[in-house]
Short mmCIF file of C-alpha atoms and ligand atoms in Angstrom, two decimals:
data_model
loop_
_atom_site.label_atom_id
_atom_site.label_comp_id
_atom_site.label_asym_id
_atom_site.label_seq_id
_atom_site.Cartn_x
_atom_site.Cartn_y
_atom_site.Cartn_z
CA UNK S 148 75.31 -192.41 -180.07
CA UNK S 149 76.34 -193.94 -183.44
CA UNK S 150 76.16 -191.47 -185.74
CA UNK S 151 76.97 -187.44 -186.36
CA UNK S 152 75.26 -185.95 -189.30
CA UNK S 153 77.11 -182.85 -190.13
CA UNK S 154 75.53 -180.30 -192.81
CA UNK S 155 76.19 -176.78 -194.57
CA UNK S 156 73.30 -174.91 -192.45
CA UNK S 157 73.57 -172.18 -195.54
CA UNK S 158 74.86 -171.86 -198.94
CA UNK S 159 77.99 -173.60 -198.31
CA UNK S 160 81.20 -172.77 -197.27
CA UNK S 161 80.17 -172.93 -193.75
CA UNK S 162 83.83 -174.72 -192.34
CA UNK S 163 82.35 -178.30 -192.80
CA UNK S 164 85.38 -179.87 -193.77
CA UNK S 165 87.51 -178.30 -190.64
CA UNK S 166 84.72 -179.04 -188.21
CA UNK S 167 84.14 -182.81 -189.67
CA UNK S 168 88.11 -183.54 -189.00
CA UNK S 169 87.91 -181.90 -185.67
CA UNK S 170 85.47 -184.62 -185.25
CA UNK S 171 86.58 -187.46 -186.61
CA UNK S 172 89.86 -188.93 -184.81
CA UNK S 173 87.34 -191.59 -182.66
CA UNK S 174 85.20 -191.87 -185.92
CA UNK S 175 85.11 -195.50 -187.43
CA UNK S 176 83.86 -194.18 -191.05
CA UNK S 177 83.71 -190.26 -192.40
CA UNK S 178 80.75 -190.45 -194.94
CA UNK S 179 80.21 -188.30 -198.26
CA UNK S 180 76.78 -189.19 -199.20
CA UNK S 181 75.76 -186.13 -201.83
CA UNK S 182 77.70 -183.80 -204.47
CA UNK S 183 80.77 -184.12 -206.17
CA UNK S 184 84.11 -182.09 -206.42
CA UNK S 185 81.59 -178.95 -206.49
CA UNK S 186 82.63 -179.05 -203.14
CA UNK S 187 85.67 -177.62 -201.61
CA UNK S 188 86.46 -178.39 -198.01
CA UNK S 189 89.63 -177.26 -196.35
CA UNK S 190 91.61 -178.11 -193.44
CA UNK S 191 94.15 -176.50 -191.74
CA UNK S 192 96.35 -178.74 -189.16
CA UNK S 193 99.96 -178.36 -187.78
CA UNK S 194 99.83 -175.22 -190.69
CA UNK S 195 99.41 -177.36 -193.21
CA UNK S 196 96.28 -176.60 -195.49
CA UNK S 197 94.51 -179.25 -197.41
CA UNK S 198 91.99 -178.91 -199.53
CA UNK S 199 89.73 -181.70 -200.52
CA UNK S 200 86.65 -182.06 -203.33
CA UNK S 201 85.83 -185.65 -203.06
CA UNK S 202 87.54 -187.67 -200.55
CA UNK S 203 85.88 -187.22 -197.38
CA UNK S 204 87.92 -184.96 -195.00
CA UNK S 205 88.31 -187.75 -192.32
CA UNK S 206 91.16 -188.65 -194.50
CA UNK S 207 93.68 -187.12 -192.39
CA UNK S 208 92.93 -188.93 -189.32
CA UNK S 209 94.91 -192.41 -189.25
CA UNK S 210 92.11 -194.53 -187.65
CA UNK S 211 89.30 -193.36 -190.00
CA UNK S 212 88.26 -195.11 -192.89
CA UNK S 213 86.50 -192.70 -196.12
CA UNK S 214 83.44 -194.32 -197.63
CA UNK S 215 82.02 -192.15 -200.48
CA UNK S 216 78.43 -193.67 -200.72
CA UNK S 217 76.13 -193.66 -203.57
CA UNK S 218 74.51 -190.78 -203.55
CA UNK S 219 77.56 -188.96 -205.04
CA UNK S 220 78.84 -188.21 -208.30
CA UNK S 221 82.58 -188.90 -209.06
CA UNK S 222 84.62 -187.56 -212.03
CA UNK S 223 86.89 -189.94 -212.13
CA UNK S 224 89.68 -187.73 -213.11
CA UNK S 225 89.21 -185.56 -209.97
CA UNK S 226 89.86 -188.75 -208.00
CA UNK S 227 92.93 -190.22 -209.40
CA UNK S 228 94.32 -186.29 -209.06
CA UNK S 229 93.03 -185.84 -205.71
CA UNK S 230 94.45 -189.45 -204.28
CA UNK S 231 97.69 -189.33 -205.90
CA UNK S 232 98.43 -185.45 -203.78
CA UNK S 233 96.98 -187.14 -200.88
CA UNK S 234 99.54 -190.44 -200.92
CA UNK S 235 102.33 -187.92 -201.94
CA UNK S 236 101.28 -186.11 -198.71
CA UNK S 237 102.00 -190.07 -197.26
CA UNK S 238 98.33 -190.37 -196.69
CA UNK S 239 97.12 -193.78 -196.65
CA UNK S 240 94.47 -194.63 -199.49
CA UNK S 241 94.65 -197.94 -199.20
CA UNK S 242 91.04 -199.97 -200.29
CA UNK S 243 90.55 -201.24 -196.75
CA UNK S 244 91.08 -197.00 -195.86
CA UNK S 245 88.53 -195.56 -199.02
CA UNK S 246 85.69 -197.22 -200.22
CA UNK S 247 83.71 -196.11 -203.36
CA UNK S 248 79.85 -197.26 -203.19
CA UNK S 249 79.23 -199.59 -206.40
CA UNK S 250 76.31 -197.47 -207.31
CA UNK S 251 77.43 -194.20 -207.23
CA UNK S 252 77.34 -192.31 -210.72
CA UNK S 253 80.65 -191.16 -212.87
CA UNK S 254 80.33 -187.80 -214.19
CA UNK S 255 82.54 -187.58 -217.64
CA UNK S 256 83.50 -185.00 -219.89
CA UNK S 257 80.52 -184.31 -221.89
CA UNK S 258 78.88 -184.28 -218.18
CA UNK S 259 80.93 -181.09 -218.05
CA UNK S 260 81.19 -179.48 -221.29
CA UNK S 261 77.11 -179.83 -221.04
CA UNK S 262 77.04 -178.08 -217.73
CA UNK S 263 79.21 -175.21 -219.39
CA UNK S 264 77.56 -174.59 -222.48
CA UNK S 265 74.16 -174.74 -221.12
CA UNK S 266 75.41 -172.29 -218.67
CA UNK S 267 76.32 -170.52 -221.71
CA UNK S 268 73.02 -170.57 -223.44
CA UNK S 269 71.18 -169.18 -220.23
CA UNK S 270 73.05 -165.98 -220.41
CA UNK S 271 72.11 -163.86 -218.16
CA UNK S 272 70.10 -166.59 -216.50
CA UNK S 273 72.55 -168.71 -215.54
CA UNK S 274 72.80 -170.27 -211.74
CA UNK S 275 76.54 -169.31 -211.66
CA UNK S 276 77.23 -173.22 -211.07
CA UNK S 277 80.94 -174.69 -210.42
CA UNK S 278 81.55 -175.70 -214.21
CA UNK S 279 81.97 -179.38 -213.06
CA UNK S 280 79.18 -180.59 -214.52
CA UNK S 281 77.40 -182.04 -211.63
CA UNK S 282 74.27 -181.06 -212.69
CA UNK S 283 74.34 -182.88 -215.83
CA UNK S 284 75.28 -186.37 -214.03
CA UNK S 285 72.37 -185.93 -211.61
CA UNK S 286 70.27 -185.65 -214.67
CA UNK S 287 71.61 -188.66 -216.36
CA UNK S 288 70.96 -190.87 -213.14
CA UNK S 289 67.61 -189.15 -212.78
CA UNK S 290 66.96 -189.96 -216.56
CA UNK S 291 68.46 -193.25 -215.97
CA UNK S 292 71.26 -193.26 -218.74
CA UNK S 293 74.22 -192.49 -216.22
CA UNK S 294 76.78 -194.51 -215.91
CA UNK S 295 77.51 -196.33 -212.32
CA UNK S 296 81.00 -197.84 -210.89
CA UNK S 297 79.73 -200.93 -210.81
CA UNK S 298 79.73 -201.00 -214.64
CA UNK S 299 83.40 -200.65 -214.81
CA UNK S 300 82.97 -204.46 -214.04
CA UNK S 301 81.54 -204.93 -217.01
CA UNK S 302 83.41 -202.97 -219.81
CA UNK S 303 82.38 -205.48 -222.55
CA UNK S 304 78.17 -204.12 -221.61
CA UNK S 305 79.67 -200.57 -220.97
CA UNK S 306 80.85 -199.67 -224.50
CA UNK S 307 78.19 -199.78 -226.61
CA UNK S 308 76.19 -198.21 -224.20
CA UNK S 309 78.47 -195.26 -224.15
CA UNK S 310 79.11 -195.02 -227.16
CA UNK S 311 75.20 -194.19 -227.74
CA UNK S 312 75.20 -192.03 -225.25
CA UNK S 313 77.93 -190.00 -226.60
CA UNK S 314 76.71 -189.59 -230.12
CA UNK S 315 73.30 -188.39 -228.39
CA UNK S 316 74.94 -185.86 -226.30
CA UNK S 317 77.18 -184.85 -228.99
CA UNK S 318 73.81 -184.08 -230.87
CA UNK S 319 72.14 -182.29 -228.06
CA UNK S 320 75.41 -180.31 -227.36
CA UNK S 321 76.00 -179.08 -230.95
CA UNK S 322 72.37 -178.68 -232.10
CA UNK S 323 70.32 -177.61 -228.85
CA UNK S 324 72.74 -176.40 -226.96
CA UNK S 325 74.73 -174.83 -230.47
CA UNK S 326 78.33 -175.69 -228.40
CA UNK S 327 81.51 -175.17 -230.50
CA UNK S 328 83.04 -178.37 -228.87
CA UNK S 329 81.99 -181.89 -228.91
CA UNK S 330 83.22 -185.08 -227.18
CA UNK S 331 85.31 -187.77 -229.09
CA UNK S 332 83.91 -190.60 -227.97
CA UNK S 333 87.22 -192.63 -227.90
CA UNK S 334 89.12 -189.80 -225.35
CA UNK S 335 85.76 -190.69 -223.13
CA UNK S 336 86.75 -194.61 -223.20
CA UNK S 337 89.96 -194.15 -222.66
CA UNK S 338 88.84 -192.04 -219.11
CA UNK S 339 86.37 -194.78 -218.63
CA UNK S 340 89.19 -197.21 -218.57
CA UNK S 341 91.53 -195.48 -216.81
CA UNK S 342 88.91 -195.10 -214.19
CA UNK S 343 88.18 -198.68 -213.89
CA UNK S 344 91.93 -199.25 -213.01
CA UNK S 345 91.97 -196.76 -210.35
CA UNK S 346 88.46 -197.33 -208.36
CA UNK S 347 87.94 -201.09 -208.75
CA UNK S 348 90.12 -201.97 -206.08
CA UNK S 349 88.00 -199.76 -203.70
CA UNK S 350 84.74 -200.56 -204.69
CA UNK S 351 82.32 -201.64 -202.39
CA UNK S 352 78.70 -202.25 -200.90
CA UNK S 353 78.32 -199.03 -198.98
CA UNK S 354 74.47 -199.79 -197.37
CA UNK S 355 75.76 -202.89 -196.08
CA UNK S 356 79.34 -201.95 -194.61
CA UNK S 357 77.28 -199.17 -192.98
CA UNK S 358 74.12 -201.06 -191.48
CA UNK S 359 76.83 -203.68 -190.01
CA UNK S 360 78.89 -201.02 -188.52
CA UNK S 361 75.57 -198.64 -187.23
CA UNK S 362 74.65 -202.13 -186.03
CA UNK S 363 77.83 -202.84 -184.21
CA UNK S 364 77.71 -199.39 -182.59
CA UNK S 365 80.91 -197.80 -184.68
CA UNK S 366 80.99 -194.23 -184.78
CA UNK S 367 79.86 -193.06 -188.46
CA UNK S 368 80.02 -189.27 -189.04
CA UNK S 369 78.13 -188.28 -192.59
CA UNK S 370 79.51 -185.43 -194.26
CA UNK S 371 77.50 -183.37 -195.97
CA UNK S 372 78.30 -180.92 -199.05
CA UNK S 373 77.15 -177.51 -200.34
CA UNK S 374 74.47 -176.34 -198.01
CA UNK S 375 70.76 -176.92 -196.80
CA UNK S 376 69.82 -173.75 -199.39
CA UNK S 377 71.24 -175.06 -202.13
CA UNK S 378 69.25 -178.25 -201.70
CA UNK S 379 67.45 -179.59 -205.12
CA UNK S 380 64.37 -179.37 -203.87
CA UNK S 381 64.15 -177.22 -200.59
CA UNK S 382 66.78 -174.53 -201.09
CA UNK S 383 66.52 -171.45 -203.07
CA UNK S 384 65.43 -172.95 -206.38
CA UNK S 385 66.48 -172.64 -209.18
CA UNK S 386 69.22 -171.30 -208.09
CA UNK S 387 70.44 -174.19 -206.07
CA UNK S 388 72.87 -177.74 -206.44
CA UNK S 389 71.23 -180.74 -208.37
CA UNK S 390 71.41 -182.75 -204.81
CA UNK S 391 70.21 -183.18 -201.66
CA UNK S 392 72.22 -181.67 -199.06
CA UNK S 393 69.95 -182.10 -196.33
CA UNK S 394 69.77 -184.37 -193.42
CA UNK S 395 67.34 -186.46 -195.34
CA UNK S 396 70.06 -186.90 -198.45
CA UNK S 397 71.83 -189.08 -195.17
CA UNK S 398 69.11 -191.92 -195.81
CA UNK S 399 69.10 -191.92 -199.74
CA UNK S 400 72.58 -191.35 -200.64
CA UNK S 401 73.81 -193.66 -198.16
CA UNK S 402 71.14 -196.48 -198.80
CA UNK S 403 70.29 -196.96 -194.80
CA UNK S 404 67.13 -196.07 -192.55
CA UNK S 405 66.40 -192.18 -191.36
CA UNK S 406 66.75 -194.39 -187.65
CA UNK S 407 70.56 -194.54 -188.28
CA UNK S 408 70.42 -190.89 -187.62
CA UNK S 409 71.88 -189.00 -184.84
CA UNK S 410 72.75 -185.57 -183.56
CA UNK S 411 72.07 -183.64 -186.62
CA UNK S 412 75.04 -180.66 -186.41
CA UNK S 413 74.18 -177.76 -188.81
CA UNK S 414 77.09 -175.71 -189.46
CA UNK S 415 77.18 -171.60 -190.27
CA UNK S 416 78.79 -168.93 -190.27
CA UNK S 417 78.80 -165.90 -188.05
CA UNK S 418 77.71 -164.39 -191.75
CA UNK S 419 76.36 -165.41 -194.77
CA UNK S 420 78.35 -166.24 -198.11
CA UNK S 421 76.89 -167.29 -201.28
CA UNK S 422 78.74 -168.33 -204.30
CA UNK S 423 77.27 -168.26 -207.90
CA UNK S 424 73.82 -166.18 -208.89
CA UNK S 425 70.33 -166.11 -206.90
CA UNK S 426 68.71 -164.22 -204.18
CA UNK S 427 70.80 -162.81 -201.23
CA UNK S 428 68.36 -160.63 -198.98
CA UNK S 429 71.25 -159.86 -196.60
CA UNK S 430 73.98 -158.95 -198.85
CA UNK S 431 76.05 -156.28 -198.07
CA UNK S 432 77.39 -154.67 -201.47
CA UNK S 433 79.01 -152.27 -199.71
CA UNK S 434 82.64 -151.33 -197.74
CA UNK S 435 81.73 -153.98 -195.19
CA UNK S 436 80.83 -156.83 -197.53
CA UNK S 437 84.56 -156.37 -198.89
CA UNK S 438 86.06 -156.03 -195.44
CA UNK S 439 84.81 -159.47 -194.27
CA UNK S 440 85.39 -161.27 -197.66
CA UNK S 441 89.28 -160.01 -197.17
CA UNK S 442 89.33 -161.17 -193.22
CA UNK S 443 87.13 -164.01 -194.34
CA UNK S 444 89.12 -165.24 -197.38
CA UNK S 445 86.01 -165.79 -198.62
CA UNK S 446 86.68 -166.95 -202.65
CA UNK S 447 85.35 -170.31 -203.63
CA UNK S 448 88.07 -172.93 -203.31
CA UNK S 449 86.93 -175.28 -206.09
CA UNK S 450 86.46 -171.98 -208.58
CA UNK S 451 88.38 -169.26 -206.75
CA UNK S 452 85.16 -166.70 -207.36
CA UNK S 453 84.62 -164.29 -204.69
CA UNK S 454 82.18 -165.08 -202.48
CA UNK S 455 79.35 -162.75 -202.10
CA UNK S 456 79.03 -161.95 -198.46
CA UNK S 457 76.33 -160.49 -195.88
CA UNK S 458 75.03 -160.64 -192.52
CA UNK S 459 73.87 -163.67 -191.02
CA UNK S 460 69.95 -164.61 -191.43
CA UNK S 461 68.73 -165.97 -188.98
CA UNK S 462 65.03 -166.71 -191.32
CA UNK S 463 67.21 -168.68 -193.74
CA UNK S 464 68.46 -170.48 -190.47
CA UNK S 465 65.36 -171.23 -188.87
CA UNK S 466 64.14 -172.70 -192.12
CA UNK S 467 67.70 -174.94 -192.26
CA UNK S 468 67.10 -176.23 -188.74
CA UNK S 469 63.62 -177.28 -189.49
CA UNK S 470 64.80 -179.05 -192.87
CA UNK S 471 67.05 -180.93 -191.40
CA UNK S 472 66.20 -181.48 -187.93
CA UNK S 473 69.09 -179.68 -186.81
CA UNK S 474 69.39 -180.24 -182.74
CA UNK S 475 73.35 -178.20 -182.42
CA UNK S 476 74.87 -175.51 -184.24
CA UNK S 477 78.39 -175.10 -184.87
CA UNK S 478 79.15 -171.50 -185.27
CA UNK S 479 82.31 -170.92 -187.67
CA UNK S 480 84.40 -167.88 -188.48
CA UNK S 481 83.72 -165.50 -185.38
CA UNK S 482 87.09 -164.25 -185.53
CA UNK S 483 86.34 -162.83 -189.02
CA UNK S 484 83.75 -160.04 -187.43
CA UNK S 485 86.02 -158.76 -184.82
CA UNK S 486 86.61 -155.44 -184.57
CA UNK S 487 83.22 -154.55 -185.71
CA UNK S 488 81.08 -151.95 -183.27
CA UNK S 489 78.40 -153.86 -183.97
CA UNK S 490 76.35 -156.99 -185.22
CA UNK S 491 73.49 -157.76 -187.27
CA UNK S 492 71.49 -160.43 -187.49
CA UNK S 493 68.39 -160.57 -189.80
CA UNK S 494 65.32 -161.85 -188.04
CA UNK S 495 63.02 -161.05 -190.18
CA UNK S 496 62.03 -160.61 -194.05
CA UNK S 497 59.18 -158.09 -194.85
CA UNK S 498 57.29 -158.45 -198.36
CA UNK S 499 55.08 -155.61 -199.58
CA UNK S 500 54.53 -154.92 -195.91
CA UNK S 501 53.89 -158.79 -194.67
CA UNK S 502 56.37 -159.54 -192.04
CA UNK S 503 56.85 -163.55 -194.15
CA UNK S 504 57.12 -166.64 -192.06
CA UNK S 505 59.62 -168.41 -193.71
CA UNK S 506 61.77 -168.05 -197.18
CA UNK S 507 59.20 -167.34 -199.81
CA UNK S 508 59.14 -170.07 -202.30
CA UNK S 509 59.57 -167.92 -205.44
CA UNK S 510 63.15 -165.97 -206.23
CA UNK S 511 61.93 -163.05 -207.35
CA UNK S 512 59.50 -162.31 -203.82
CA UNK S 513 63.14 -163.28 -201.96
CA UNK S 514 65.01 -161.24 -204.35
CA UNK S 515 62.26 -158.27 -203.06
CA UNK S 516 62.24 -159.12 -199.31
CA UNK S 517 63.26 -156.23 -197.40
CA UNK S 518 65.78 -158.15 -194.11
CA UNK S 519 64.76 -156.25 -190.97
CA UNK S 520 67.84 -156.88 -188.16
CA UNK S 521 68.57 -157.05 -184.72
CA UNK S 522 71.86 -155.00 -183.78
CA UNK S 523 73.81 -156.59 -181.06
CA UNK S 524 77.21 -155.13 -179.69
CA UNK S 525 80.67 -156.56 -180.96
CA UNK S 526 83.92 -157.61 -179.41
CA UNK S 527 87.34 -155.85 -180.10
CA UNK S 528 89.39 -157.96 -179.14
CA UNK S 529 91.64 -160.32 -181.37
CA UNK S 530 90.45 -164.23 -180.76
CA UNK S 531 93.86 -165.85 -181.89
CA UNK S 532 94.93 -166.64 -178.94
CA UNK S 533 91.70 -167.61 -177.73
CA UNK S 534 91.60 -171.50 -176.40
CA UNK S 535 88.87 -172.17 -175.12
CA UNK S 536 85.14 -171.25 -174.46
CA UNK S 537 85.69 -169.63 -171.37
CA UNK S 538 88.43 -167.30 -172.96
CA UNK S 539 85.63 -165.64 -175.06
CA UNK S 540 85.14 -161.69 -174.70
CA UNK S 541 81.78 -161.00 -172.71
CA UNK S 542 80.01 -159.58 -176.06
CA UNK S 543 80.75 -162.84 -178.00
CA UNK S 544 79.28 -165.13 -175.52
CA UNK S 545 76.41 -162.77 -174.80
CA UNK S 546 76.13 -162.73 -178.88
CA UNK S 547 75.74 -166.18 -178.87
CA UNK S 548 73.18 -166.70 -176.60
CA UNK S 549 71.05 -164.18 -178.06
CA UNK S 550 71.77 -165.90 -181.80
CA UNK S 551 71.12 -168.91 -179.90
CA UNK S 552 67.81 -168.16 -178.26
CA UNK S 553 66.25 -166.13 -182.04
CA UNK S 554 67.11 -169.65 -183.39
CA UNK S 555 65.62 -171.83 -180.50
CA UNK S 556 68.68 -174.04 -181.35
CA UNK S 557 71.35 -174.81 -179.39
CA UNK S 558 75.21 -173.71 -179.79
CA UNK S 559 77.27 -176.57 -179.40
CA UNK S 560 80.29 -175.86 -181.19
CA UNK S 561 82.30 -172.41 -182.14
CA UNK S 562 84.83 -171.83 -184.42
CA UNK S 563 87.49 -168.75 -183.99
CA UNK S 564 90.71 -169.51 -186.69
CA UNK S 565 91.33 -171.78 -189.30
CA UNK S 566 93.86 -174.11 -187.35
CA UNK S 567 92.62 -177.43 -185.37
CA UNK S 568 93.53 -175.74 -181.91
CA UNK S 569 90.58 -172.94 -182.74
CA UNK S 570 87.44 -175.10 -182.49
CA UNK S 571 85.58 -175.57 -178.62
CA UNK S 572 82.91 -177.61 -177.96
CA UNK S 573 80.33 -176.23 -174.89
CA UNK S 574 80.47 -178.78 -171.50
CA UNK S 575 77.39 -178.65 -172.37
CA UNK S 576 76.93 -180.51 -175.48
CA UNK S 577 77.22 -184.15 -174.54
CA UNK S 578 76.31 -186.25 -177.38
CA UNK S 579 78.82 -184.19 -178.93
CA UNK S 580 81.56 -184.92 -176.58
CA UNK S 581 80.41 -188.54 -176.50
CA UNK S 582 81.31 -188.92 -179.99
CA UNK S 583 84.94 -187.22 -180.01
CA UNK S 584 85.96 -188.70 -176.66
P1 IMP P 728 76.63 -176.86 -209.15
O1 IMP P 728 76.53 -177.63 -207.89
O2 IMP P 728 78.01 -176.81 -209.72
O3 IMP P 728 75.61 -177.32 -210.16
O4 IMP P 728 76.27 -175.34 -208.82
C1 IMP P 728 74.95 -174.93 -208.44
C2 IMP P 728 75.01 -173.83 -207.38
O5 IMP P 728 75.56 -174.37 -206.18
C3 IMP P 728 75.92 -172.65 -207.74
O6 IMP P 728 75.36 -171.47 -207.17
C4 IMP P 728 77.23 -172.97 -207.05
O7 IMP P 728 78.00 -171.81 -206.77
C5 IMP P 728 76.70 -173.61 -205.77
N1 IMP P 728 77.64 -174.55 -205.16
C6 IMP P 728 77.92 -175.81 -205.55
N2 IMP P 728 78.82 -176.37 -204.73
C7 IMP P 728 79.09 -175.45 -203.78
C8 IMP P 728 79.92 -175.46 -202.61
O8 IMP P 728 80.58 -176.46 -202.27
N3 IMP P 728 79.94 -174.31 -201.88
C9 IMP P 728 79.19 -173.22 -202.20
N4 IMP P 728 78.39 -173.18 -203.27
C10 IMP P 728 78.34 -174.28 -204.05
#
């Protein structure tokens, strides 16, 4: 099996990064294919933490190479900050070890100050969005004004170009928008060039260098960011990212056939988190919401916002595994509910007496769902020094089936501690193993 396809099976947050480096040490190429720096993915190993927005988080595995494909948005500033903590960490980011996809899209300051002032203007409207102005650079490629790497080849074209495009947003961000700042267009060429010098060695064809290696039979592992209900299209709209984070964003943002595909892992967590503003039917606003965002740690690590936390929804999950063809779950964060008497898990949304068959489409009928839940026993004991599968308290495992068999989805992977040494993989899942042995 070529290829792992590893996506946020919520609204982010799930543990992808520390699940995609527990995969990759046998991985040829770790993929980003969506997002930006929105995303924050962490990994703890040897008890060091590292966080990461843009470079792929197969970084810290020597044999790996990091392509970050077209389908994401790079502020250039993010990346030089981001590479030069990595090579002071004596990381190699050598060309041959990170690649940058020729037609992926820059985001740039006015990219940013946009995204805040509109944010701004929408009052108490707003989508709660990470300030980095990610939505605004999907827009420009979308509107087809944004500007690619592959231009930074070209600054002599570039220039006038930008400088256009400047004045116009300066026009929409003052008048429209009725921002106090505005963006001098010189400061934004002097980014421009600075980014030039810093990603031109690593630019490259990213459809290509992956076809040959998926056609060679190298191990490729796309990583995905934010989560399947945050998707553009399919997620919780509007209250979602400007990209797609589903499996199908694999095919798009990487510029290769769906066929490339394989295992499709969804990630989750024992709960639910959500970051930012928009529906939540199994919040929990009370005692026990703060309890496991304290064991949890759950603040945003590219904003440091709490996260808004609830029990896990297993209707929001079945609608993730369809979306993306999930065939495995990885199951994250366990240890954060032990102690706990007992479990929910929402099966079920009721609206205006209709038990619903999947997420309703508008977000004011999901902000109205009532969650109906299944109550399932919980484990006391601590899971630190927990090391593998067969360790697991009786009520865990017999948690896990049950999750397992609501979802009709297969638990291939669990998660109990932040560190490397706290992730198993079940006997059972061999495509899986295949790929990490
Ligand atoms: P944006 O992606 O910054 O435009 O934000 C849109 C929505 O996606 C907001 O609700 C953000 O909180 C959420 N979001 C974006 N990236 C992440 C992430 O990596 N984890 C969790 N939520 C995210």
């Amino acid at each position: 099996m070529p290829s792992l396809v590893v996506i946020g099976a919520q609204w982010g947050d799930e543990g992808k990064g520390k699940i995609v480096d527990y995969l990759a040490p046998k991985a040829e190429w770790v993929v980003r294919f969506q997002g930006g720096n929105n995303a924050g993915h962490t990994i703890v190993a040897g008890g060091v933490t590292t966080k990461l927005n843009l470079i792929p988080s197969g970084v810290l595995r020597p044999d790996t190479r990091c392509l970050i494909a077209a389908g994401v948005v790079i502020d250039p500033e993010v990346f030089a900050a981001e590479t030069a903590k990595l090579r002071e960490a004596g990381l190699d980011l050598s060309p041959r070890r990170l690649v940058v996809d020729r037609d992926a899209h820059l985001v740039l300051e006015y990219h940013r100050l946009i995204d805040a002032a509109r944010e701004e203007a929408r009052g108490a409207n707003r989508i709660g969005t990470t300030g980095r102005g990610i939505g605004p650079a999907y827009e420009d490629r979308a509107n087809r004004s944004g500007v690619r790497v592959a231009e930074l080849e070209a600054l002599g074209q570039l220039r006038p170009r930008l400088e256009e495009l400047v004045a116009e947003r300066n026009v929409y961000l003052q008048a429209v928008l009725r921002s106090e700042f505005s963006v001098d267009f010189e400061n934004v060429w002097r980014a421009v060039c600075k980014a030039a010098e810093l990603l031109l060695p690593h630019i490259g064809n990213g459809s290509l260098i992956l076809d040959r290696a998926l056609r060679r039979g190298e191990r490729v592992l796309f990583e995905g960011a934010q989560g399947s209900l945050l998707d553009q299209v399919h997620g919780t709209f509007p209250y979602v990212t400007s990209s797609h984070t589903i499996s199908g964003g694999v095919a798009t943002g990487c510029g290769i056939g769906p066929k490339h595909m394989g295992h499709v892992l969804g990630i989750a967590k024992a709960y639910s988190t959500r970051v930012g503003l928009g529906p939540f039917p199994t919040e929990l606003h009370d005692q026990l919401g703060h309890r496991i965002r304290e064991a949890g740690v759950e603040y945003g690590t590219v904003t440091g916002r709490p996260r808004r936390c609830g029990w896990f929804d297993a209707v929001g999950m079945r609608r993730a595994i369809r979306l993306n063809g999930i065939d495995s779950l990885a199951l994250t964060k366990l240890d954060v509910l032990s102690g706990l008497s007992s479990i929910k898990v929402c099966t079920s949304y009721r609206l205006d007496g209709n038990v619903l068959e999947d997420v309703p489409s508008l977000s004011q009928d999901l902000e109205r769902v009532e969650a109906e839940y299944l109550e399932l026993p919980g484990w006391s004991s601590d899971l630190k020094d927990v090391r593998s599968w067969g360790q697991l308290p009786v009520e865990l495992k017999a948690y896990l089936e049950k999750l397992s068999e609501i979802l009709e989805c297969p638990i291939s992977i669990i998660s109990v501690g932040a560190d490397r040494q706290a992730t198993f993989v079940a006997e059972s899942a061999s495509e899986i193993l295949a790929f990490i042995r």
